[in-house]
mmCIF file of C-alpha atoms in Angstrom:
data_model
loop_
_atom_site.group_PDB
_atom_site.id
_atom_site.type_symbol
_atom_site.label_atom_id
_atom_site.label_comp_id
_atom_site.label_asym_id
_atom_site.label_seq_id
_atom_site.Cartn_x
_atom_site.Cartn_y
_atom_site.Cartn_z
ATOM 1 C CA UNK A 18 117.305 -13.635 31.882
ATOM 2 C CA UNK A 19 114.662 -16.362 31.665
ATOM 3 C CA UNK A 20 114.867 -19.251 29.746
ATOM 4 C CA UNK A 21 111.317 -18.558 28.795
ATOM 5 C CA UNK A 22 111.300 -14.754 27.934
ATOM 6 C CA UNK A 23 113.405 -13.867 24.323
ATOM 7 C CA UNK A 24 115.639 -11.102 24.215
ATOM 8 C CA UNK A 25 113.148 -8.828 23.111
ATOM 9 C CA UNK A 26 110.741 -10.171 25.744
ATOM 10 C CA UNK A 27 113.333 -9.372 28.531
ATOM 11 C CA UNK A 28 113.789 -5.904 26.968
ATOM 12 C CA UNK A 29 110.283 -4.968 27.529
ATOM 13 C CA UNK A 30 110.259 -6.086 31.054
ATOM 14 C CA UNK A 31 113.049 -3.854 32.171
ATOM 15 C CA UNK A 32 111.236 -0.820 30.948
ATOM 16 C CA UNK A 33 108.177 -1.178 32.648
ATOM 17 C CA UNK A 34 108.284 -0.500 35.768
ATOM 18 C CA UNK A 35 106.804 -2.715 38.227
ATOM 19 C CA UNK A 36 103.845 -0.922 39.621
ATOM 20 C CA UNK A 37 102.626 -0.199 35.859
ATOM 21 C CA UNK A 38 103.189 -3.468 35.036
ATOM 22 C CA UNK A 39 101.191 -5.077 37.980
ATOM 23 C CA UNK A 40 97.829 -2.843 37.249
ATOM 24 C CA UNK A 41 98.121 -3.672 33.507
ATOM 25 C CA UNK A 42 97.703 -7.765 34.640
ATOM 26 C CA UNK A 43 95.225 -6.629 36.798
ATOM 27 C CA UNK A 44 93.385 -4.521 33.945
ATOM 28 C CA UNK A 45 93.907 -7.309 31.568
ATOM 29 C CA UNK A 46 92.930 -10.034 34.501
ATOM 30 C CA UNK A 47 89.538 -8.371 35.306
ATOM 31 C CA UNK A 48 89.158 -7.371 31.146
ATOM 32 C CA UNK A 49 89.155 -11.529 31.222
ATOM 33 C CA UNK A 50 86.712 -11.683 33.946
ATOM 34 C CA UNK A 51 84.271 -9.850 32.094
ATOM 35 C CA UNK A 52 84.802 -11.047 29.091
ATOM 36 C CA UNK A 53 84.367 -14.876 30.157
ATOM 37 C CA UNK A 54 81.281 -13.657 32.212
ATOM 38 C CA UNK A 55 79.719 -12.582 29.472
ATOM 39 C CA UNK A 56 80.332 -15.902 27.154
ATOM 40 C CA UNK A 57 79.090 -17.624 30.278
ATOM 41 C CA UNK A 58 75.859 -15.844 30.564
ATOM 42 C CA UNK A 59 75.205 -15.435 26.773
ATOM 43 C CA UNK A 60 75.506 -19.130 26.334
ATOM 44 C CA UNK A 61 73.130 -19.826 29.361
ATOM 45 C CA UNK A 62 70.285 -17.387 27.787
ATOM 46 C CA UNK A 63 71.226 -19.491 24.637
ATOM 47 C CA UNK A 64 70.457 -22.847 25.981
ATOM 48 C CA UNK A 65 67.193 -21.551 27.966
ATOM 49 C CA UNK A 66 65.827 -19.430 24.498
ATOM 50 C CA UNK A 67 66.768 -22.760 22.827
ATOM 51 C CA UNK A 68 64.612 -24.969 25.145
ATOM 52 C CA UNK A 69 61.924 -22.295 25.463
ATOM 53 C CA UNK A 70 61.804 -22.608 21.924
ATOM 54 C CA UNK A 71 61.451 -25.989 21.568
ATOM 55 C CA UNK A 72 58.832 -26.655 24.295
ATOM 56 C CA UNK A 73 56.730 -24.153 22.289
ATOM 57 C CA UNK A 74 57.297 -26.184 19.275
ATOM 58 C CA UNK A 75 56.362 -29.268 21.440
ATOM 59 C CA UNK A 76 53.371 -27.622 22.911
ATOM 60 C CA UNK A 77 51.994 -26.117 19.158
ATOM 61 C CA UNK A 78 52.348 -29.649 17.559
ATOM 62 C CA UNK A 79 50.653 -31.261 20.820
ATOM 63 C CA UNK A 80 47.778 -29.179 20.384
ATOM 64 C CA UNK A 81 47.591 -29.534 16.567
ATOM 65 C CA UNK A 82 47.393 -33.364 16.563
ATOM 66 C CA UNK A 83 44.067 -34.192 16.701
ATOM 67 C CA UNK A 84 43.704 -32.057 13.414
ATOM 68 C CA UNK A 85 46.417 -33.137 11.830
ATOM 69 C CA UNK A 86 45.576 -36.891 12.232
ATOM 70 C CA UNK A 87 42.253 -36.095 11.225
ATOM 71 C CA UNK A 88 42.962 -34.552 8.073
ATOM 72 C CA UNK A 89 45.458 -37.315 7.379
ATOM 73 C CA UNK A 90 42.999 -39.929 7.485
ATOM 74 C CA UNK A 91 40.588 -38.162 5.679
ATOM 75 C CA UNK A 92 43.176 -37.676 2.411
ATOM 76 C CA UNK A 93 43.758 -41.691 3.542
ATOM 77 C CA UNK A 94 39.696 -42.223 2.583
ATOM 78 C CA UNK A 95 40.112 -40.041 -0.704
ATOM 79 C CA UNK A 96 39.954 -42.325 -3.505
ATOM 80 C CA UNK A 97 43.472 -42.008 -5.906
ATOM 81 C CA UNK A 98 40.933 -40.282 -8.580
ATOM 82 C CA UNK A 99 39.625 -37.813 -6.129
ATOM 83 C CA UNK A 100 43.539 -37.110 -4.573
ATOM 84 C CA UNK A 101 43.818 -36.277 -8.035
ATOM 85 C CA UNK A 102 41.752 -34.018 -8.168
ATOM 86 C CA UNK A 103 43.100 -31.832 -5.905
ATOM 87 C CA UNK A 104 46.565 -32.011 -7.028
ATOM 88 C CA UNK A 105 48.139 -34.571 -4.507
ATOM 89 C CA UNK A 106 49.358 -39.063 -5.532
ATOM 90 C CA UNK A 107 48.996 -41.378 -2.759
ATOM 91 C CA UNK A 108 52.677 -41.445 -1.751
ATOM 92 C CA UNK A 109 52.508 -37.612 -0.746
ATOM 93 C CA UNK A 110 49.897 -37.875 1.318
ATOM 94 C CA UNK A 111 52.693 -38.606 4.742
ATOM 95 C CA UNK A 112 54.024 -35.388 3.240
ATOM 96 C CA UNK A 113 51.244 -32.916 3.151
ATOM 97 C CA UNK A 114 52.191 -31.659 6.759
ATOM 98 C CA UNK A 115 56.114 -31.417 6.056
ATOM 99 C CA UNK A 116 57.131 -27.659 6.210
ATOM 100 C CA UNK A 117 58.633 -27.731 2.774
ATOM 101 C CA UNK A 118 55.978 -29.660 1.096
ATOM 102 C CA UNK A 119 54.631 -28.006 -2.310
ATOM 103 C CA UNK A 120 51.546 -29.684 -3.920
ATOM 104 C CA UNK A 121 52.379 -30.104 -7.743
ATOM 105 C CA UNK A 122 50.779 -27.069 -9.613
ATOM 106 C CA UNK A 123 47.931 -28.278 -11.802
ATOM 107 C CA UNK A 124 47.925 -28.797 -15.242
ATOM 108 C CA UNK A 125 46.210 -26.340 -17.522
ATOM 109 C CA UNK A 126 42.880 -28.866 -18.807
ATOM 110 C CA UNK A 127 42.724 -29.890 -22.063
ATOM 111 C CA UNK A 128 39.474 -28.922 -23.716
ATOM 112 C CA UNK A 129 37.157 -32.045 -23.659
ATOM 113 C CA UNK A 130 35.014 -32.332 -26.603
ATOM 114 C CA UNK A 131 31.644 -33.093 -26.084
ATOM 115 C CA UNK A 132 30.801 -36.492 -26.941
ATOM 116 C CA UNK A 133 27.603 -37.759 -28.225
ATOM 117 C CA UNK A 134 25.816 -40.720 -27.210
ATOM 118 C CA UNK A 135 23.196 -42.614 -28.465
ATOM 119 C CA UNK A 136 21.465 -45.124 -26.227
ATOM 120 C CA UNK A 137 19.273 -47.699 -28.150
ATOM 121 C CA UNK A 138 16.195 -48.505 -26.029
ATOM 122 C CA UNK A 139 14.762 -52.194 -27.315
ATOM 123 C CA UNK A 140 11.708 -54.149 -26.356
ATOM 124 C CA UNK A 141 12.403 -58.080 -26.287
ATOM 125 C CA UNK A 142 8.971 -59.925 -25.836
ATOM 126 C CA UNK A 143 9.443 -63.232 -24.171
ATOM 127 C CA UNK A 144 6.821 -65.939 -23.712
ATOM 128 C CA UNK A 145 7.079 -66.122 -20.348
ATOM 129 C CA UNK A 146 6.463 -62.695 -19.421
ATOM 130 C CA UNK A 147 5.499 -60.609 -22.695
ATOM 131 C CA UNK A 148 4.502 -56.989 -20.938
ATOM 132 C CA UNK A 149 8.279 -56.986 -19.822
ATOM 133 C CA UNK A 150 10.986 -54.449 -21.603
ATOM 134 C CA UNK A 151 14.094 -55.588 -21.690
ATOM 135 C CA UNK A 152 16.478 -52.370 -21.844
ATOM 136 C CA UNK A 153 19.000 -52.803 -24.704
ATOM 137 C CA UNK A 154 22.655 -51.917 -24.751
ATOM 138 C CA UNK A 155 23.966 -47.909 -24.970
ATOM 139 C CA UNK A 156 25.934 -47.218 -28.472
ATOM 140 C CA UNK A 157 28.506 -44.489 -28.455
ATOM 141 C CA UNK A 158 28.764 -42.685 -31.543
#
């Protein structure tokens, strides 16, 4: 008995008999084969979807560049009151193009009351020039 084999190892060698036991290997040898072919050749159409993938990517932002920097320095022009407006600070204007960007959802406006003002037109005659108005100042009321 081997030194390798257990008892019930060496047990189940005796009873097989040697040409059943030589086209199980084989079975088992070439079941291998196939199986390690395939994890080959999945992994290579793997890598070469993966870097299809990503040249794509590469190629799409290439492409969209010019319009992306444009539109970024156009919200860079926007004055804070007019970025604002549209729902967007300063700081998240580098984040505008980020996949998972949201833009803040608007506030419901307040109603404004209309405000009334009165502006107070006075004529100031001066001796050097008497035919000239001088505008006075505006009063809110």
């Amino acid at each position: 008995m081997n030194a390798r084999h257990s008892t019930e190892q060496a047990i189940l060698f005796a009873i097989a008999t040697p040409d059943r036991t030589a086209r199980e290997i084989e079975m088992l040898r070439h079941a291998a084969i196939r199986a390690r072919d395939q994890a080959i050749a999945e992994g290579v159409i793997s890598f070469f979807a993966s870097l299809v993938r990503g040249l794509s990517f590469l190629g799409r932002t290439l492409r969209s560049w010019p319009a992306r920097q444009s539109t970024y320095e156009s919200l860079r022009s926007l004055t804070d009151r007019e970025l604002a407006d549209i729902g967007l600070t300063r700081g998240e204007i580098a984040h505008v193009f980020d996949p998972d960007f949201r833009a803040p959802a608007l506030k419901a406006a307040s109603p404004v009351k209309a405000a009334t003002v009165t502006v107070a037109v006075t004529t100031v005659h001066t001796p050097a020039n008497a035919n000239s108005p001088v505008r006075g100042t505006a009063a809110a009321a």
